[in-house]
Tab-separated table of C-alpha atoms and ligand atoms in Angstrom:
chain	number	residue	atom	x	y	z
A	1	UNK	CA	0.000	0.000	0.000
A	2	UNK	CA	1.506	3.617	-1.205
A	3	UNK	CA	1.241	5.688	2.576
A	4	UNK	CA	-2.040	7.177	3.473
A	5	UNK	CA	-2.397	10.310	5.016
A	6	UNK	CA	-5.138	11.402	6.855
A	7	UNK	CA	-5.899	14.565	4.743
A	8	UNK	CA	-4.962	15.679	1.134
A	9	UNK	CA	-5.552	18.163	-1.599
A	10	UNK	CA	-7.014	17.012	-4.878
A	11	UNK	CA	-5.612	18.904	-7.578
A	12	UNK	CA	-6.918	18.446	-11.309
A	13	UNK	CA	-5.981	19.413	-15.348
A	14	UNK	CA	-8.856	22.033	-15.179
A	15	UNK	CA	-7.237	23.392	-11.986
A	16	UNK	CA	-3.792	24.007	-13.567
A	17	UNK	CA	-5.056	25.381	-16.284
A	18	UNK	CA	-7.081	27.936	-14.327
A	19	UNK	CA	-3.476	29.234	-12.632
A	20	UNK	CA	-1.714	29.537	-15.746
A	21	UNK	CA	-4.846	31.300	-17.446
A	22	UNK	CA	-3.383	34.240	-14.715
A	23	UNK	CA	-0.220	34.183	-14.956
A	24	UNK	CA	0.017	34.548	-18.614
A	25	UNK	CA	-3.220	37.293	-17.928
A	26	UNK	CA	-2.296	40.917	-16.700
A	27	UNK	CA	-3.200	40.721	-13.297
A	28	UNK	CA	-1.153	38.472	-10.869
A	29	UNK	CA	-2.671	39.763	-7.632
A	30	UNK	CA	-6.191	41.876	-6.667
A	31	UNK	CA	-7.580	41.210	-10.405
A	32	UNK	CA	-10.670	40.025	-11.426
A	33	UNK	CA	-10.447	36.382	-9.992
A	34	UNK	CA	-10.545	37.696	-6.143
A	35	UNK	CA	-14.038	38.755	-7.097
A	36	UNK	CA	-14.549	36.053	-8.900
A	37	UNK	CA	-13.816	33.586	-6.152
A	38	UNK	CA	-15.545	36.208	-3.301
A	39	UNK	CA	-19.220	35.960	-5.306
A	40	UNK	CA	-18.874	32.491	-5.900
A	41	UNK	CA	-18.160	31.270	-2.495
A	42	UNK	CA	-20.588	33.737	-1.012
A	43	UNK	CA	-22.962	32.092	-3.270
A	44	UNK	CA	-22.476	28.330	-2.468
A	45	UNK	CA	-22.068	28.989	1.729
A	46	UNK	CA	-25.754	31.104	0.583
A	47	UNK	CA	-24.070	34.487	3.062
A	48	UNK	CA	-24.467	38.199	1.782
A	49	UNK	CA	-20.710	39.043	1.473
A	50	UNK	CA	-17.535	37.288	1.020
A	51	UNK	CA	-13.809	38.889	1.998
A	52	UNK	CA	-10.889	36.830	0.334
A	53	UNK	CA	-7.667	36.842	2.395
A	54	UNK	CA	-4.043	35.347	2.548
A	55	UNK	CA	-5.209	32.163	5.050
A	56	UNK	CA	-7.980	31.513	7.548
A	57	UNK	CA	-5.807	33.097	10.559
A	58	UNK	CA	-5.893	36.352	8.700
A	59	UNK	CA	-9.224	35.664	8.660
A	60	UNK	CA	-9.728	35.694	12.007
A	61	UNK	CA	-7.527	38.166	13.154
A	62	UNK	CA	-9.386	40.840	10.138
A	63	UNK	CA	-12.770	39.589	11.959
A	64	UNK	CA	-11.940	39.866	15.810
A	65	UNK	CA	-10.589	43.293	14.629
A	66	UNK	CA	-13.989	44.317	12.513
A	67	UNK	CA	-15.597	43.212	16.014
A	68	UNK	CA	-13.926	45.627	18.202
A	69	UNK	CA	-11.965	42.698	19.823
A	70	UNK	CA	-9.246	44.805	22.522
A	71	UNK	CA	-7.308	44.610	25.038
A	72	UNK	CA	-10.738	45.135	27.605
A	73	UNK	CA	-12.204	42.331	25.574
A	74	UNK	CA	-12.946	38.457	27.410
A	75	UNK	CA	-14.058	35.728	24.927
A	76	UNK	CA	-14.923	32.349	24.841
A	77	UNK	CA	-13.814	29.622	22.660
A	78	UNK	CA	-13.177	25.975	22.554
A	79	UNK	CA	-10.312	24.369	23.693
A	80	UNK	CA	-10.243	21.710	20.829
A	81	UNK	CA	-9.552	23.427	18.200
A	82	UNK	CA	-6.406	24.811	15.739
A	83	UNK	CA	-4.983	27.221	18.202
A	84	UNK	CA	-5.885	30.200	15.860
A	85	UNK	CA	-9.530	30.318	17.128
A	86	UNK	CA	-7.947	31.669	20.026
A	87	UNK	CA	-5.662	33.483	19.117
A	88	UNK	CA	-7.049	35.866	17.240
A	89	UNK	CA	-8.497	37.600	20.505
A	90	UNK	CA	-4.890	37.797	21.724
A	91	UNK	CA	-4.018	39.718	18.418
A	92	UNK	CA	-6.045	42.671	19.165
A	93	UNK	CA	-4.834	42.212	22.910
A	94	UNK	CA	-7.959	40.195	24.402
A	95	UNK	CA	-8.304	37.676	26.785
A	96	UNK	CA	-9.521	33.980	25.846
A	97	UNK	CA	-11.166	31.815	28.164
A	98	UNK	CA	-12.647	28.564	27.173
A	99	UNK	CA	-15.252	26.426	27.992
A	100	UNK	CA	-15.565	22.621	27.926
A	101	UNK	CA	-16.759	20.227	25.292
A	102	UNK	CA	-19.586	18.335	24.886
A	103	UNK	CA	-18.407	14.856	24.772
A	104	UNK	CA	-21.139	13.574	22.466
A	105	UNK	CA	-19.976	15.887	19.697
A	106	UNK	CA	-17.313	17.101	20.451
A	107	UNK	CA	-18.257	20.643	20.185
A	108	UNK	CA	-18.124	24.096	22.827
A	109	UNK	CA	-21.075	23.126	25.286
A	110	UNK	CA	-22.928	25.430	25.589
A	111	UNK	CA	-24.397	24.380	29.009
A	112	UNK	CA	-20.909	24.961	30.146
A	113	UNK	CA	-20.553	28.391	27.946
A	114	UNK	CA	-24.095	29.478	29.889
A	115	UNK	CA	-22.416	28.420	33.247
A	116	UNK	CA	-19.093	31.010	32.498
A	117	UNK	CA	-21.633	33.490	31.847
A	118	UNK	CA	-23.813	33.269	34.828
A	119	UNK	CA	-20.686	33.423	37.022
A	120	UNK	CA	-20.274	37.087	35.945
A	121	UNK	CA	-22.017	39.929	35.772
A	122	UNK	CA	-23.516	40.993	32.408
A	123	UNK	CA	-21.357	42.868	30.448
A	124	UNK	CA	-17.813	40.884	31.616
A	125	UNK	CA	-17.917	38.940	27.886
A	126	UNK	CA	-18.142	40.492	24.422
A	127	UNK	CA	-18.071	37.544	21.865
A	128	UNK	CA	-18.371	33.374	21.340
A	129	UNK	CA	-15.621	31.963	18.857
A	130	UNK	CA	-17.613	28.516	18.333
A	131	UNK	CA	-15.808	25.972	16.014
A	132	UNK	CA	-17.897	23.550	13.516
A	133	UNK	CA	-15.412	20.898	14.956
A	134	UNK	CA	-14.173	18.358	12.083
A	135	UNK	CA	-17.114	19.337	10.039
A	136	UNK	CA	-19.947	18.896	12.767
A	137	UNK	CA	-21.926	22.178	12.481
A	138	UNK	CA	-22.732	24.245	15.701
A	139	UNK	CA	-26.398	24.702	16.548
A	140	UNK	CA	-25.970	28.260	16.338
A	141	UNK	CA	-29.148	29.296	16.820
A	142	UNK	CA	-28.968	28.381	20.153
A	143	UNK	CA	-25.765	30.215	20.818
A	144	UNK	CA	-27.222	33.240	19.283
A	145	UNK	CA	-30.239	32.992	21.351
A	146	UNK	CA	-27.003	32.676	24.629
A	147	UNK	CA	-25.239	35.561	23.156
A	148	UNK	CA	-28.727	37.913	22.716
A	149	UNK	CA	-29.180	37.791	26.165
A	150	UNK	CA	-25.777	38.205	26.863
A	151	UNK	CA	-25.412	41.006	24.378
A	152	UNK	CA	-22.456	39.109	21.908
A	153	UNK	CA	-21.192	38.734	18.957
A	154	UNK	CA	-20.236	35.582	17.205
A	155	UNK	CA	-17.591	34.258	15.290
A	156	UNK	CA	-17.954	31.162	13.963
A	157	UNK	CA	-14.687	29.294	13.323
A	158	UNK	CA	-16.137	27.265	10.153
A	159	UNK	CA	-12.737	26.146	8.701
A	160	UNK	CA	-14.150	22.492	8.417
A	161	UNK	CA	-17.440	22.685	7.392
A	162	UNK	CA	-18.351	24.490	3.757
A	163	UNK	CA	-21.218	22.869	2.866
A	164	UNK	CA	-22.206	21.268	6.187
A	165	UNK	CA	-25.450	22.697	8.133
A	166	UNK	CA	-28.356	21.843	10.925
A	167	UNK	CA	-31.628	22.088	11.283
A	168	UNK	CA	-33.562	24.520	13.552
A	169	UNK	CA	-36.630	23.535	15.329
A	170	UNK	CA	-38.690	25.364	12.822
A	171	UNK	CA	-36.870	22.656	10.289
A	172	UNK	CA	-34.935	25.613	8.995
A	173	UNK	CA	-31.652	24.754	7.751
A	174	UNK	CA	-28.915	26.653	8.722
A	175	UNK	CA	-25.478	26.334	6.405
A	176	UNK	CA	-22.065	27.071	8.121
A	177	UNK	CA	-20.834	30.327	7.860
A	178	UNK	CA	-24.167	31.763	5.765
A	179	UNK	CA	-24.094	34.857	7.861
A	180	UNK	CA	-27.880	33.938	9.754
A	181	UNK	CA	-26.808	33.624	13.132
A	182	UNK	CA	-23.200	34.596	13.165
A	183	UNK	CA	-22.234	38.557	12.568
A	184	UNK	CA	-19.135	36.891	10.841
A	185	UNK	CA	-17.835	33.030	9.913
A	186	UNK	CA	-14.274	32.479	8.380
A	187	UNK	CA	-13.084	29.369	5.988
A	188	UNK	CA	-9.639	28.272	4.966
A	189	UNK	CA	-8.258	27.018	1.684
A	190	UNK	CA	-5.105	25.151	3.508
A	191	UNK	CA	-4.693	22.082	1.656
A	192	UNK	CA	-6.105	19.629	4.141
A	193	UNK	CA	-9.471	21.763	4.301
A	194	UNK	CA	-12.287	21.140	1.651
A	195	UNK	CA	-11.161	23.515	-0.862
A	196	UNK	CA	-6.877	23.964	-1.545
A	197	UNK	CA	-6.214	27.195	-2.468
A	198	UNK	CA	-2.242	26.941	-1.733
A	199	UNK	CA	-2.951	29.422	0.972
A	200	UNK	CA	-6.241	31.098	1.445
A	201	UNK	CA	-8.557	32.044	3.684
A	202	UNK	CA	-12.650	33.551	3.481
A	203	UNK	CA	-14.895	35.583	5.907
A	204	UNK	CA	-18.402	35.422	5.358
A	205	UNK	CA	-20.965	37.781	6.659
A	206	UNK	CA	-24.848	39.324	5.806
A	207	UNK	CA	-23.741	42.632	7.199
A	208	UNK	CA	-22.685	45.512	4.948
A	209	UNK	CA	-20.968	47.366	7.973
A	210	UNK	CA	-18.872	44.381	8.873
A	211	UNK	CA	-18.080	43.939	5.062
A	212	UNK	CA	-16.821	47.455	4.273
A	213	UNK	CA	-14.140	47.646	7.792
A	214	UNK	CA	-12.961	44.007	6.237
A	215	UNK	CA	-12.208	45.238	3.064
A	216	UNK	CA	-10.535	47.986	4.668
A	217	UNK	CA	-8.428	46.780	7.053
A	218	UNK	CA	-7.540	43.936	4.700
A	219	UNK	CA	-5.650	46.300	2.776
A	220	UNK	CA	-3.688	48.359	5.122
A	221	UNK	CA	-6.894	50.206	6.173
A	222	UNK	CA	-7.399	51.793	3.015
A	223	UNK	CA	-10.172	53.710	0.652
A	224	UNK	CA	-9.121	53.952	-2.745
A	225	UNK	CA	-10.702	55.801	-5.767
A	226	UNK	CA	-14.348	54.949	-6.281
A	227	UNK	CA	-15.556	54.644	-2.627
A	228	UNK	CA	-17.798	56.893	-1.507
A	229	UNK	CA	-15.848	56.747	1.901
A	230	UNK	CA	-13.236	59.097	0.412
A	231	UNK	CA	-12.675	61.831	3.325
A	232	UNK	CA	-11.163	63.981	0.732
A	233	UNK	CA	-10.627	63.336	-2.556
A	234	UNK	CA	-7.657	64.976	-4.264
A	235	UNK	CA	-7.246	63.565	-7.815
A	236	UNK	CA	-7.058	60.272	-10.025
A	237	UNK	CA	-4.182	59.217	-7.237
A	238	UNK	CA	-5.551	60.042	-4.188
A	239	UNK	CA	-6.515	57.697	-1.225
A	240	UNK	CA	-6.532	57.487	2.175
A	241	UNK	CA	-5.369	55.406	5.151
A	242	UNK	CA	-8.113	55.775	7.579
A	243	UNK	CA	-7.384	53.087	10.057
A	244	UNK	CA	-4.239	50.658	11.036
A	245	UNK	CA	-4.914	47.755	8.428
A	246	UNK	CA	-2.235	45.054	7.020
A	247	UNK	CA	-1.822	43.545	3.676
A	248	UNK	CA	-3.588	40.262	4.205
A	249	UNK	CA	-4.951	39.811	0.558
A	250	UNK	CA	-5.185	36.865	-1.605
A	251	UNK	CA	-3.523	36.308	-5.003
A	252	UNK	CA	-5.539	36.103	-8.364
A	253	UNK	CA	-3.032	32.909	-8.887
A	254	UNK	CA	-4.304	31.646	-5.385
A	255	UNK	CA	-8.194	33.062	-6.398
A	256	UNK	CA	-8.336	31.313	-9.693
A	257	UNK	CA	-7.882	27.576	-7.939
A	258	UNK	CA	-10.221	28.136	-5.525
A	259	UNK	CA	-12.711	29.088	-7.859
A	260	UNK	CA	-11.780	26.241	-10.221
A	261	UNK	CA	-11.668	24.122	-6.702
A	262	UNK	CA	-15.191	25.321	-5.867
A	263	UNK	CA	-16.607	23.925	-8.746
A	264	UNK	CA	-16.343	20.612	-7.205
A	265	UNK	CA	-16.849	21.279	-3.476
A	266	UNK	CA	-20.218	19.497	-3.661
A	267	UNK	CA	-18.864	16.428	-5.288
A	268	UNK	CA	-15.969	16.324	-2.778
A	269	UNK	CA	-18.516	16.715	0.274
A	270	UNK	CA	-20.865	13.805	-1.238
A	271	UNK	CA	-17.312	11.757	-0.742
A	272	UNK	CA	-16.274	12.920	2.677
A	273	UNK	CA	-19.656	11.679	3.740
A	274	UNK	CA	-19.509	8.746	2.006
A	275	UNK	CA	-16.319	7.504	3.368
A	276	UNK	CA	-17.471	8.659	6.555
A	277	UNK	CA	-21.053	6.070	6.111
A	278	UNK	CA	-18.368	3.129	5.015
A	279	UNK	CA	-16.426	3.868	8.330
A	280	UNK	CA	-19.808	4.286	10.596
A	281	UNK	CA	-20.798	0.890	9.322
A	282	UNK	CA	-17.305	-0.514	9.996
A	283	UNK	CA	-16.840	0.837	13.336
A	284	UNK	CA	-20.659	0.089	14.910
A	285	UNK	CA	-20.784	-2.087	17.839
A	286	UNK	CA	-16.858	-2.541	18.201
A	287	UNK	CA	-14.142	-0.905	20.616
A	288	UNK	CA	-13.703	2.169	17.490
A	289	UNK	CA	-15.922	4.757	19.345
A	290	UNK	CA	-17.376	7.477	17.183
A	291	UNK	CA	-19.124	10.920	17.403
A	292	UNK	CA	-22.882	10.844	17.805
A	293	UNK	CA	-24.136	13.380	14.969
A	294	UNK	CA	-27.980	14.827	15.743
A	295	UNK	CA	-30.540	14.503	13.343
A	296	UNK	CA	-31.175	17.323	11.013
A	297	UNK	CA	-27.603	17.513	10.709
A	298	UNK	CA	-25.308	17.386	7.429
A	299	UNK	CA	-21.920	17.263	8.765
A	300	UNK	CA	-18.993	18.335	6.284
A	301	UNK	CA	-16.345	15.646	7.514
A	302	UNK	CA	-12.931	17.599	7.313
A	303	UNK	CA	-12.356	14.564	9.949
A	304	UNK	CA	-13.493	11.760	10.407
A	305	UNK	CA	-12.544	10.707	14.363
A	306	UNK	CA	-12.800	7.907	16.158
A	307	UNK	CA	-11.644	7.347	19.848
A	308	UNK	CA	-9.936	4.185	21.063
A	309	UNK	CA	-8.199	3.368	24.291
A	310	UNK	CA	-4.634	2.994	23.231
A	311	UNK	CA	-4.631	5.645	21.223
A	312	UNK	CA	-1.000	6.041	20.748
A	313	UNK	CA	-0.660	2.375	20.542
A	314	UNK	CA	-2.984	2.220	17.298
A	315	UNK	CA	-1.330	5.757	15.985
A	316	UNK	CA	1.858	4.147	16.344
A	317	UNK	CA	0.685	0.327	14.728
A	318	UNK	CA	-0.849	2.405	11.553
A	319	UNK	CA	2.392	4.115	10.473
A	320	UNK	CA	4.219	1.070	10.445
A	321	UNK	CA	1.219	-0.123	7.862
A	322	UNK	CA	1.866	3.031	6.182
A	323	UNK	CA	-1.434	4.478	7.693
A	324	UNK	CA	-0.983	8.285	8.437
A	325	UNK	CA	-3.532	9.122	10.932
A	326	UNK	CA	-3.276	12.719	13.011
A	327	UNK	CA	-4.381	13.879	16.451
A	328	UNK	CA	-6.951	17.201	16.834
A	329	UNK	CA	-6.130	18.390	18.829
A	330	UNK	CA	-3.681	18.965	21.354
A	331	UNK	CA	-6.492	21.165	23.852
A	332	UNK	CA	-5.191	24.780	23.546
A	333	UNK	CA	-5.541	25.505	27.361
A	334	UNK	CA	-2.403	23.364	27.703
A	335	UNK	CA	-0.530	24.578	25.113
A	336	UNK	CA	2.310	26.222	27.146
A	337	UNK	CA	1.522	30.119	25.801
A	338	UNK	CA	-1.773	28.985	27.148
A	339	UNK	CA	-0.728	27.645	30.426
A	340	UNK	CA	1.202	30.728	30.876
A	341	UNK	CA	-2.170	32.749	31.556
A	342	UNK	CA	-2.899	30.148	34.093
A	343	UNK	CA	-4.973	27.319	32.349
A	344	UNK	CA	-4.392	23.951	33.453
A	345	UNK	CA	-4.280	19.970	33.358
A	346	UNK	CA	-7.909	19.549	34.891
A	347	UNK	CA	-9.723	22.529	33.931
A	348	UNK	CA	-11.723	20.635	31.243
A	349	UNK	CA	-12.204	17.596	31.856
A	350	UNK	CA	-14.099	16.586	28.449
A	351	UNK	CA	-12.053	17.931	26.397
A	352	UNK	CA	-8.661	16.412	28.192
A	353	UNK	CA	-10.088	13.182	27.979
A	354	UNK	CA	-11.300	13.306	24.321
A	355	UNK	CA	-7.878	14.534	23.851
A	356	UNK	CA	-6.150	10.854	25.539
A	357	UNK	CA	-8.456	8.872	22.689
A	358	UNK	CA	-8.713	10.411	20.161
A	359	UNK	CA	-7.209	10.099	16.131
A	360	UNK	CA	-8.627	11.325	12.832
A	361	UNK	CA	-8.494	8.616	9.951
A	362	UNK	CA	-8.108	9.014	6.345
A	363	UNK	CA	-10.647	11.231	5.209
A	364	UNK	CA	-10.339	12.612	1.532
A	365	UNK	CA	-12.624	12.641	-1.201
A	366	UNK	CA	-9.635	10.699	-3.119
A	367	UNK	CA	-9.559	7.850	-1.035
A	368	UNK	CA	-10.456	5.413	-2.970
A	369	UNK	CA	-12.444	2.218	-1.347
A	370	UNK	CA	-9.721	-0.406	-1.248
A	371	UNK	CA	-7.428	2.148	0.927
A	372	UNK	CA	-10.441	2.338	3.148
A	373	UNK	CA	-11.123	-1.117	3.619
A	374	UNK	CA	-6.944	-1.598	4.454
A	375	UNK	CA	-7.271	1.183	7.057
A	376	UNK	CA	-10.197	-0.627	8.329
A	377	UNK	CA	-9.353	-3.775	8.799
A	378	UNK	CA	-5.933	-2.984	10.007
A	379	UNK	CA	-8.110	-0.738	12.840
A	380	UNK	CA	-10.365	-3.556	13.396
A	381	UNK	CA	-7.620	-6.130	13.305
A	382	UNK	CA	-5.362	-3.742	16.070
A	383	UNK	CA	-8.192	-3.474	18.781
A	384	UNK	CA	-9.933	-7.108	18.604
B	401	PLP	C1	-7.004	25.486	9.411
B	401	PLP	C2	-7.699	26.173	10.509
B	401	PLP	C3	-7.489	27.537	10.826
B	401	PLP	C4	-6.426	28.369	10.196
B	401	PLP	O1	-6.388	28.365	8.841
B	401	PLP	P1	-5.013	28.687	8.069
B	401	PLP	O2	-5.497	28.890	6.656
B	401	PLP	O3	-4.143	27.479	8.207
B	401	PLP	O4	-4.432	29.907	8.648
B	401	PLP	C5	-8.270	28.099	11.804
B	401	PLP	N1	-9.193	27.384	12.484
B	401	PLP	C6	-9.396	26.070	12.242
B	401	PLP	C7	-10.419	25.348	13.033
B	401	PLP	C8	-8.631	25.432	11.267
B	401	PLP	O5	-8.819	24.125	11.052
């Protein structure tokens, strides 16, 4: 068996082709493919507005900015999760705190988010940073009903889920990152995510305000020629800085594969999730412990992840069988930049625990179904 990894970009002909087309066109960076691949992806998440950037971190530093995130600000995020959910707070000089996981899922809890909140008086917290963990989508209406009566905003962290949603009560589906309970939702186009864009990164949002400070402080928090934001307006050359922004914008080279990459997002997810059936079938009523997902919901699989008892044993068995599996994640309370704010060993139990067990299998939409019955049975075979 050629090795397996647990994650993998899927680059085709039409793809190529679409990066050349730019760099034999005039426009390498901030031409018309940026827009191309902004309207497009706003399109298929089904949000208002769509802000290309260099990566999902720039992402969610440009949003935690846009939402007044400073040095006064507490929020609350998961602790499993890529340690950029949190740290985007400490960019604009705020304080994290997290909040345990739901064991079931997987996700924040937000029994123990409404505990953190009761503790305090009204007013202590400004914002949620929930994560559509490994595809699993957030019931975010419920969090935005939390966060109206907290008064906060809400950033949803939806790196693995484009294309996944739930379902409300009403039966109203909700897509990840479509801007109806969330003031803003980020993506990212690193290669293990649903959609390879080299490096690449998306905020979504159905609000015109939060739009217009992205696009500003995306590029160096400036108005060019054509806005009617213009303070002054000088000449054909003039613009103006208004605020402290960075260059965080995306490449027409890195645009143009994400909208040739988008064409087949849907196919990709109808993979992910039927790998992820094949493995549910595999895995029911052994050892292999998986995620219970709620009806109503259409999870997006960036991982599939099951949880065994010797984790590191199995981890360890599956390289030498040229199995690549992964870990997510390390919590980030006990990462040690973390621990150095005081978090630590104990404070979430759930999420420690989950931590011990868990490892994300092979989960591509290039898989093919003879690597997936090896990984299988070599599972199966390890913990029987
Ligand atoms: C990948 C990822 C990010 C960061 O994206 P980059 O494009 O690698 O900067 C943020 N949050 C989560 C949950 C991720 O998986």
């Amino acid at each position: 068996m050629n090795p397996i990894p647990y994650g993998t970009q899927h680059i085709t002909e039409e793809d190529v082709a679409a990066v050349v087309e730019v760099l034999q066109s005039k426009f390498l960076t901030q031409g018309p493919k940026v827009r191309e691949f902004e309207d497009k992806f706003a399109a298929y998440i089904g949000a208002k507005y769509a802000v290309a950037v260099t990566n999902g971190t720039a992402a969610l530093h440009l949003s935690a900015m846009a939402l007044g995130v400073s040095a006064d600000s507490k929020v609350i995020t998961t602790p499993i999760t890529f340690s950029a959910s949190a740290n985007c707070i400490r960019y604009c000089g705020g304080e994290v705190h997290f909040a345990d996981i739901d064991p079931e899922t997987g996700l924040l809890d937000i029994q123990k988010v409404k505990k953190l909140l009761e503790k305090h008086p009204k007013g202590t917290f400004s914002g949620i940073v929930p994560v559509d963990f490994g595809g699993y989508p957030v019931d975010l209406k419920a969090f935005r009903e939390l966060a109206d009566e907290y008064g906060l905003w809400i950033l949803e962290d939806a790196c693995h889920a484009p294309g996944g949603f739930f379902t409300d009560t009403t039966g109203q589906k909700h897509y990840c990152g479509d801007g109806s309970l969330a003031e803003l939702a980020i993506f990212s186009f690193h290669p293990v995510k649903h959609i390879a864009t080299g490096e690449g990164g998306m905020i979504t949002t159905n609000s015109e305000e939060l739009y217009k400070k992205l696009l500003k402080y995306r590029s160096h928090g400036m108005v060019y020629q054509g806005s009617p934001d213009l303070i002054e307006n000088h000449g054909g050359w003039y613009m103006e800085m208004q605020e402290l922004g960075y260059n965080y914008r995306i490449s027409d080279l890195n645009a143009a594969l994400g909208v040739s990459q988008l064409e087949r997002a849907a196919t990709g997810l109808n993979r992910r999730q039927a790998i992820a059936k094949r493995y549910d079938e595999a895995f029911h009523g052994t050892k292999v412990n998986t995620f219970h997902i709620k009806s109503g919901v259409s999870h997006a699989f960036h991982l599939y992840v099951i949880q065994v008892e010797k984790r590191k044993e199995l981890y360890d068995y599956l390289r030498t069988r040229n199995i690549f599996t992964q870990v997510h994640y390390i919590p980030v309370h006990l990462m040690p930049y973390y621990q150095n704010f005081g978090w630590k060993k104990g404070d979430f139990p759930h999420a420690e625990a989950y931590y011990n067990r868990c490892l994300s299998l092979p989960m591509f939409p290039t898989l093919t179904d003879s690597e997936q019955e090896y990984v299988i049975s070599e599972i199966l075979g390890f913990v029987s």
